[in-house]
Amino acid sequence: MHLAYPAVLAALLFCTGLYGVLARRNAILVLMSVELMLNAVNLNLVAFDVWLSKASRDTLHSGQALTLFTIAIAAAEIGIGLAIVLAVHRNRGTSDIDRLRDTAEGPETGGPDDGGPDGHGPDSDGPDDNGSEGAPVPADEKAEAIA
C-alpha cells in the first residue's frame, strides 16, 4: 500500500478536527475534535513507521510505541477535560464556550452598579439608591442592614 492513502486520510481527519475546534461552541464537541486530531497524528505515526520499517528488518517500531503513548495521554486528557466540563456545567449551568469566556472576563464597565454613564453607583458622586450623596457607610451599619 502506498504511503499517500493513510497520509491523505490523516490530513482529512486533522482538518475535520481543526474545523471542529475552531467552529464549535460546545466544550464536549471541542474535546471530541481534539481527539480526532490526535487520532490523525496516530495514523501518521503508524503509517510512517510501517513505511520506514520496510527498509530494514530489525526495527524498534518506535512510531507504534509513540502511538501507544499518545493514546494514553489522550485518554488522560479526555478524562480530565470531561471532569472540568462537568464541574463548570454544574456551577454555571452551561457548557457553551462563548458564555464561559464572557463570564470569565468579569463585569462590563458602564453598567448601573459601577458608576457608569447614568451617574449612579458606589464610585460616583451622584445620589445612590439609598439617597446618600456617595458618602461611605460605616461597617456596623452595613452589618445591621444585612442582618
Short mmCIF file of C-alpha atoms in Angstrom, two decimals:
data_model
loop_
_atom_site.label_atom_id
_atom_site.label_comp_id
_atom_site.label_asym_id
_atom_site.label_seq_id
_atom_site.Cartn_x
_atom_site.Cartn_y
_atom_site.Cartn_z
CA MET A 1 0.00 0.00 0.00
CA HIS A 2 1.22 3.48 -0.80
CA LEU A 3 2.02 5.97 1.91
CA ALA A 4 -0.26 8.54 0.26
CA TYR A 5 -3.52 6.81 1.28
CA PRO A 6 -3.10 6.98 5.05
CA ALA A 7 -1.44 10.39 4.79
CA VAL A 8 -4.40 11.86 2.90
CA LEU A 9 -6.85 10.22 5.31
CA ALA A 10 -4.90 11.61 8.27
CA ALA A 11 -4.89 15.08 6.70
CA LEU A 12 -8.66 14.92 6.22
CA LEU A 13 -9.16 13.76 9.81
CA PHE A 14 -6.90 16.52 11.12
CA CYS A 15 -8.68 19.20 9.08
CA THR A 16 -12.06 17.96 10.30
CA GLY A 17 -10.84 18.10 13.89
CA LEU A 18 -9.37 21.56 13.39
CA TYR A 19 -12.66 22.80 11.97
CA GLY A 20 -14.46 21.31 14.97
CA VAL A 21 -12.15 23.06 17.42
CA LEU A 22 -12.50 26.42 15.70
CA ALA A 23 -16.22 26.34 14.88
CA ARG A 24 -17.90 24.51 17.77
CA ARG A 25 -19.33 26.21 20.81
CA ASN A 26 -19.97 23.16 22.97
CA ALA A 27 -16.99 22.13 25.11
CA ILE A 28 -17.64 18.40 24.71
CA LEU A 29 -17.65 18.69 20.92
CA VAL A 30 -14.38 20.62 21.10
CA LEU A 31 -12.85 17.78 23.14
CA MET A 32 -14.09 15.27 20.55
CA SER A 33 -12.48 17.35 17.81
CA VAL A 34 -9.17 17.35 19.68
CA GLU A 35 -9.44 13.55 19.83
CA LEU A 36 -9.93 13.47 16.05
CA MET A 37 -6.77 15.50 15.61
CA LEU A 38 -4.80 13.18 17.92
CA ASN A 39 -6.05 10.13 16.01
CA ALA A 40 -4.91 11.70 12.75
CA VAL A 41 -1.45 12.10 14.24
CA ASN A 42 -1.54 8.48 15.43
CA LEU A 43 -2.46 7.30 11.95
CA ASN A 44 0.50 9.19 10.51
CA LEU A 45 2.84 7.75 13.14
CA VAL A 46 1.83 4.18 12.37
CA ALA A 47 1.84 4.70 8.59
CA PHE A 48 5.33 6.20 8.56
CA ASP A 49 6.57 3.53 10.96
CA VAL A 50 5.37 0.78 8.62
CA TRP A 51 6.79 2.59 5.62
CA LEU A 52 10.19 3.08 7.25
CA SER A 53 10.33 -0.46 8.67
CA LYS A 54 10.25 -1.93 5.16
CA ALA A 55 13.78 -0.63 4.67
CA SER A 56 15.31 -2.70 7.47
CA ARG A 57 14.18 -5.96 9.05
CA ASP A 58 15.18 -5.29 12.67
CA THR A 59 13.46 -2.08 13.69
CA LEU A 60 12.14 -0.99 17.05
CA HIS A 61 8.77 0.21 15.72
CA SER A 62 9.16 3.48 17.54
CA GLY A 63 6.20 5.02 15.70
CA GLN A 64 3.86 2.42 17.09
CA ALA A 65 5.29 2.79 20.58
CA LEU A 66 4.83 6.56 20.36
CA THR A 67 1.26 5.96 19.19
CA LEU A 68 0.52 3.93 22.32
CA PHE A 69 1.96 6.73 24.44
CA THR A 70 -0.19 9.27 22.59
CA ILE A 71 -3.32 7.16 23.15
CA ALA A 72 -2.58 7.03 26.88
CA ILE A 73 -2.09 10.80 27.02
CA ALA A 74 -5.31 11.33 25.04
CA ALA A 75 -7.25 9.13 27.47
CA ALA A 76 -5.96 11.14 30.42
CA GLU A 77 -6.73 14.38 28.61
CA ILE A 78 -10.31 13.40 27.85
CA GLY A 79 -10.87 12.24 31.43
CA ILE A 80 -9.61 15.47 32.95
CA GLY A 81 -11.35 17.56 30.27
CA LEU A 82 -14.71 15.91 30.89
CA ALA A 83 -14.30 16.35 34.64
CA ILE A 84 -13.64 20.07 34.14
CA VAL A 85 -16.58 20.44 31.75
CA LEU A 86 -18.93 18.68 34.19
CA ALA A 87 -17.76 20.85 37.09
CA VAL A 88 -18.22 24.03 35.05
CA HIS A 89 -21.64 22.84 33.88
CA ARG A 90 -22.72 22.25 37.49
CA ASN A 91 -21.55 25.71 38.57
CA ARG A 92 -22.61 27.80 35.56
CA GLY A 93 -25.42 25.72 34.06
CA THR A 94 -23.95 25.71 30.56
CA SER A 95 -21.04 24.28 28.62
CA ASP A 96 -21.18 26.92 25.88
CA ILE A 97 -17.62 28.16 25.40
CA ASP A 98 -18.61 31.71 24.39
CA ARG A 99 -20.72 32.17 27.51
CA LEU A 100 -17.95 30.82 29.70
CA ARG A 101 -15.45 33.15 28.09
CA ASP A 102 -17.77 36.13 28.68
CA THR A 103 -18.23 35.32 32.36
CA ALA A 104 -14.50 34.90 32.89
CA GLU A 105 -13.80 38.45 31.73
CA GLY A 106 -15.75 39.99 34.62
CA PRO A 107 -18.44 42.66 34.62
CA GLU A 108 -18.60 45.14 31.80
CA THR A 109 -17.99 48.82 32.51
CA GLY A 110 -20.77 51.33 32.08
CA GLY A 111 -23.42 49.39 34.00
CA PRO A 112 -25.63 50.77 36.75
CA ASP A 113 -23.53 49.26 39.56
CA ASP A 114 -20.18 50.78 38.74
CA GLY A 115 -20.84 54.50 38.32
CA GLY A 116 -21.34 54.29 34.58
CA PRO A 117 -22.97 56.83 32.29
CA ASP A 118 -26.14 57.16 34.41
CA GLY A 119 -24.14 58.66 37.32
CA HIS A 120 -25.36 56.26 39.98
CA GLY A 121 -23.24 53.67 41.69
CA PRO A 122 -20.79 53.19 44.50
CA ASP A 123 -17.98 55.15 42.86
CA SER A 124 -19.95 58.16 41.63
CA ASP A 125 -20.62 61.47 43.34
CA GLY A 126 -24.34 61.39 42.46
CA PRO A 127 -27.06 60.02 44.70
CA ASP A 128 -27.07 56.27 45.26
CA ASP A 129 -30.13 54.07 45.51
CA ASN A 130 -30.42 54.80 49.23
CA GLY A 131 -30.44 58.58 48.68
CA SER A 132 -26.98 59.35 50.09
CA GLU A 133 -24.54 61.51 48.19
CA GLY A 134 -21.84 58.87 47.79
CA ALA A 135 -20.73 59.04 51.41
CA PRO A 136 -19.18 55.85 52.74
CA VAL A 137 -21.38 53.80 55.05
CA PRO A 138 -19.72 52.56 58.29
CA ALA A 139 -19.20 48.81 58.60
CA ASP A 140 -21.52 48.39 61.60
CA GLU A 141 -24.40 49.99 59.68
CA LYS A 142 -23.74 47.63 56.78
CA ALA A 143 -23.85 44.65 59.13
CA GLU A 144 -27.18 45.88 60.60
CA ALA A 145 -28.61 46.38 57.14
CA ILE A 146 -27.66 42.85 56.10
CA ALA A 147 -28.99 41.25 59.29
#
